[in-house]
XYZ file of C-alpha atoms in Angstrom:
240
model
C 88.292 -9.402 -13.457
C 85.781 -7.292 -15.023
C 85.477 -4.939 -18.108
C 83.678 -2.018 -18.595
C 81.081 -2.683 -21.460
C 78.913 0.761 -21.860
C 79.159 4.338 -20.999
C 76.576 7.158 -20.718
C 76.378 10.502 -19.600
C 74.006 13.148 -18.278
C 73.700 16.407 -16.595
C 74.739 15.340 -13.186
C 76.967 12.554 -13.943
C 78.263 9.579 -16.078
C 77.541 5.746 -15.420
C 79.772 3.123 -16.539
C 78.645 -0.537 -17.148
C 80.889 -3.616 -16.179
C 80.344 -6.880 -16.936
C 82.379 -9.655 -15.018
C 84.844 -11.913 -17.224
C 84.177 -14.880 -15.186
C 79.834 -14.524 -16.060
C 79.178 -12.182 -18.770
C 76.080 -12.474 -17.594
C 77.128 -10.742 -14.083
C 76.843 -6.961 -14.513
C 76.757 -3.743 -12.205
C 76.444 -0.330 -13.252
C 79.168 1.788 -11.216
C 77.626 6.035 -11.597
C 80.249 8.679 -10.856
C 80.572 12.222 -11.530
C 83.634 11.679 -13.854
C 85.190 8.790 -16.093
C 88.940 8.748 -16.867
C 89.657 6.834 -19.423
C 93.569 5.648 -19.656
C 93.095 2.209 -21.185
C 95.176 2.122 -23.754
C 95.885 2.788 -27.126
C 93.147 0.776 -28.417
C 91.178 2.263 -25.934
C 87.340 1.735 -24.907
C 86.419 4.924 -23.567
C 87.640 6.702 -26.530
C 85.837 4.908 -28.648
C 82.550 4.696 -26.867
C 82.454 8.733 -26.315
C 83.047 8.865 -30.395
C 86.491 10.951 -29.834
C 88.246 10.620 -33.195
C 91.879 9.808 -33.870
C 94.723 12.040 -35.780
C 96.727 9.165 -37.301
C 99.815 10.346 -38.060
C 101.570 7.530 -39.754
C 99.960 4.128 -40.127
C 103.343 1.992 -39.600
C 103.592 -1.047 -41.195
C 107.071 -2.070 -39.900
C 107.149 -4.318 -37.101
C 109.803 -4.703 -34.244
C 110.227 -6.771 -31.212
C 111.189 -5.848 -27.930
C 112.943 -8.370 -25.408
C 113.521 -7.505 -22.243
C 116.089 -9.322 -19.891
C 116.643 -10.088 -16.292
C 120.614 -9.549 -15.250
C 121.690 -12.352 -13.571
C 125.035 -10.371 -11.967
C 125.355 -6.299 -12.519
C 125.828 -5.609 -16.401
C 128.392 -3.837 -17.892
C 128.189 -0.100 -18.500
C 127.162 -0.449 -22.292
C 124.194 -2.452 -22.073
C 123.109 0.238 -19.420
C 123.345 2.763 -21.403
C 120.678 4.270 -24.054
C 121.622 4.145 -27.773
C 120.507 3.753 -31.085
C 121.639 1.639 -33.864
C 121.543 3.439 -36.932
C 122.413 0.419 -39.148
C 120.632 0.423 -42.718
C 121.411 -3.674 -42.514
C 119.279 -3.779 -38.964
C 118.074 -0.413 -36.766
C 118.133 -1.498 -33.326
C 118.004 0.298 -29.262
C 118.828 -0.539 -26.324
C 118.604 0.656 -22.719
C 118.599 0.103 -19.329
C 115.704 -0.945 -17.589
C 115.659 -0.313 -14.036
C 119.057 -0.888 -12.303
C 119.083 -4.994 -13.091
C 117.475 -5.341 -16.239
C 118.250 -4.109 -19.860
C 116.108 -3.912 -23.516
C 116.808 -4.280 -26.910
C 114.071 -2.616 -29.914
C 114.934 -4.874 -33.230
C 113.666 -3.930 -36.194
C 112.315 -7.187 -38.159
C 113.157 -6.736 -41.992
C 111.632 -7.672 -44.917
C 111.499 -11.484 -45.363
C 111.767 -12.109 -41.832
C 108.507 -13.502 -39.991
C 107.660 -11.618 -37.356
C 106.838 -15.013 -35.538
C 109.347 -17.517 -36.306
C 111.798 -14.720 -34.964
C 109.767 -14.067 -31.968
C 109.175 -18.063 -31.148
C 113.508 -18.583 -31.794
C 115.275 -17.064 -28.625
C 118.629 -17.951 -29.626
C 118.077 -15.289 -31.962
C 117.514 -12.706 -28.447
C 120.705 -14.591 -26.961
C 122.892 -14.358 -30.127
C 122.085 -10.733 -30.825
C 123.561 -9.859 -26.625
C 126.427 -12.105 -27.715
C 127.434 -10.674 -31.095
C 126.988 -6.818 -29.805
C 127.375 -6.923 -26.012
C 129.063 -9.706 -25.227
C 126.774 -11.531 -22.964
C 125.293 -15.067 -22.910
C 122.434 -17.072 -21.250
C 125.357 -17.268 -18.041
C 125.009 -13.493 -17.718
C 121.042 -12.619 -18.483
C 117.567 -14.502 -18.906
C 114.668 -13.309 -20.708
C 111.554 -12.217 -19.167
C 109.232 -10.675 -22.106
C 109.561 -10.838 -25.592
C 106.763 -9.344 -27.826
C 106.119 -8.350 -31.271
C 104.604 -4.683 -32.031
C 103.404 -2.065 -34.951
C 103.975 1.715 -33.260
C 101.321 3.887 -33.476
C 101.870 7.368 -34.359
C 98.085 9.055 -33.447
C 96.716 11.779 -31.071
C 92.792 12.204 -30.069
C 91.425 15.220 -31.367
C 89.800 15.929 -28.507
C 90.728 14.605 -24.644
C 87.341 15.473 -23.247
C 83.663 14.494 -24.273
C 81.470 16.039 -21.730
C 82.225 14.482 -18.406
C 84.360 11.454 -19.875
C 88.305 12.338 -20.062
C 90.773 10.459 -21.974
C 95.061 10.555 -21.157
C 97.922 8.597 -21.463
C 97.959 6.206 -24.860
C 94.084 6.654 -25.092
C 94.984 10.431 -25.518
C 98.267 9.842 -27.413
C 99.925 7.168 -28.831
C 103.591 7.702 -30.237
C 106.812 5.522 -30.734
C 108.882 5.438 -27.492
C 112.374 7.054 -29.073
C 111.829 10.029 -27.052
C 110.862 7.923 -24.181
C 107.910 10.039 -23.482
C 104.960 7.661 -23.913
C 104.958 6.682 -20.414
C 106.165 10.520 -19.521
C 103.466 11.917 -21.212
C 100.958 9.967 -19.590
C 102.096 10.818 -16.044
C 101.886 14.815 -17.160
C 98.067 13.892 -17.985
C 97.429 12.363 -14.941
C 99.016 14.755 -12.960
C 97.281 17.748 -14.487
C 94.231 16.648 -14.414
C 93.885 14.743 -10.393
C 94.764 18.306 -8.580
C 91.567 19.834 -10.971
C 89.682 16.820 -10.444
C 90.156 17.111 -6.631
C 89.879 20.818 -6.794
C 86.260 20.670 -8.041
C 85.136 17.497 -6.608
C 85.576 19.255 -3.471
C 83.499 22.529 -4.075
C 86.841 24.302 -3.932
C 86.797 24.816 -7.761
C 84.237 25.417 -10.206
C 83.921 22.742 -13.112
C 85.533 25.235 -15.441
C 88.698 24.281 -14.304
C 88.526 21.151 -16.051
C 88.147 23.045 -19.212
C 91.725 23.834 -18.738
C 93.027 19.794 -19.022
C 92.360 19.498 -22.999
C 93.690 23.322 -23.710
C 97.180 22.369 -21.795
C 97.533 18.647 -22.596
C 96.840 18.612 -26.341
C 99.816 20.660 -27.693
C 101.924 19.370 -24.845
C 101.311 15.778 -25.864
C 101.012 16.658 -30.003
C 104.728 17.949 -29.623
C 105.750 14.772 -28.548
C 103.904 12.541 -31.018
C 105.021 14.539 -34.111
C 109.002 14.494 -32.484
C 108.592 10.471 -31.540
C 107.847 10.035 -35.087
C 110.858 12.008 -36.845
C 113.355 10.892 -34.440
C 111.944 7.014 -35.664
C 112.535 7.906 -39.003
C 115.882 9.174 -38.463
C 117.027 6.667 -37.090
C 115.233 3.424 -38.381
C 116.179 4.101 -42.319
C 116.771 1.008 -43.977
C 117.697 2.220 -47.140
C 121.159 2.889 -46.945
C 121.794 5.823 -49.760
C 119.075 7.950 -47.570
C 121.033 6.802 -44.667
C 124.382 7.904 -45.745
């Protein structure tokens, strides 16, 4: 219920200030030692330390994702992780956890991204036609419209303010190591974090998060991107 508004930093420490979305007018200043920021892809702490962006690619295809709830266990197909390399129509789909499933569509030229999101019997026929399944066998439980973002922070670190997960990196998920990649930056940088917040390390530990995290997370970015194009062409003599 509240939403951090203002950042600064000084030789002993950083404050943050929130502001409550119930009274704008409500605001506390929280002071800490350290900020993580990993809000996001459009996210506020990058922004506010003034860490610029390496955009890749600045997509302009859209694509919606519908997941589904499995109303008895699905067959092995549907739980299984493939792409559709179809000029006509890219599409994935995947498992998602043991009793739900996804589908990635691309949304071709023509199509409104909204009509087609708003029109479920479009989700329904599209299980029907290629899995077999019908509103008997799954429900659906989110169905959203995206852009990917291809982009990687040229730094992760502006004095005592750290940025990780999509704030860090942002990158399209046919590697499935968006989520992945952000668990790696959390997980390098709590043991350091606890290391020095405890006098057991010095704070030139923390130098180390950027120098491992950055190429770790750029190879990622650069491969989610070529394996897109690979398999998303829609023109079909490139295809063949």
């Amino acid at each position: 219920g509240w939403r951090a508004t203002r950042i600064t930093q000084d030789a002993d420490g950083a404050e943050v200030t929130i502001e409550s979305a119930a009274d704008p007018e409500q605001r506390e200043i929280v002071r800490a030692r350290y900020v993580l920021g990993f809000d996001g892809a459009s996210s506020f702490v990058r922004d506010e330390v003034g860490i610029e962006l390496d955009v890749l690619h600045q997509h302009d295809d859209e694509w919606i994702l519908t997941d589904f709830q499995a109303k008895h266990p699905l067959p092995e197909i549907v739980m299984t992780a493939q792409f559709r390399m179809d000029p006509a129509r890219p599409w994935f789909a995947c498992a998602n956890g043991s009793t739900k499933c996804r589908t990635d569509i691309r949304v071709m030229p023509g199509e409104n991204l909204k009509e087609e999101l708003a029109n479920e019997d479009h989700a329904f026929e599209f299980m029907e036609q290629h899995f077999g399944l019908t509103r008997d066998d799954i429900s659906i439980i989110r169905r959203v419209g995206y852009r990917f973002r291809s982009q990687i922070a040229r730094r992760f670190r502006n004095g005592r303010v750290f940025i990780g997960g999509d704030a860090a990196h942002a990158m399209p998920p046919f590697m499935a190591q968006g989520a992945c990649s952000a668990m790696r930056d959390a997980a390098n940088i709590a043991w350091k974090m606890r290391l020095v917040l405890s006098g057991t390390a010095d704070e030139s530990l923390l130098d180390t998060y950027e120098a491992e995290r950055i190429p770790h997370s750029a190879f990622f970015v650069h491969g989610s991107l070529a394996t897109l194009r690979f398999v998303s062409e829609t023109d079909p003599v490139k295809a063949a």
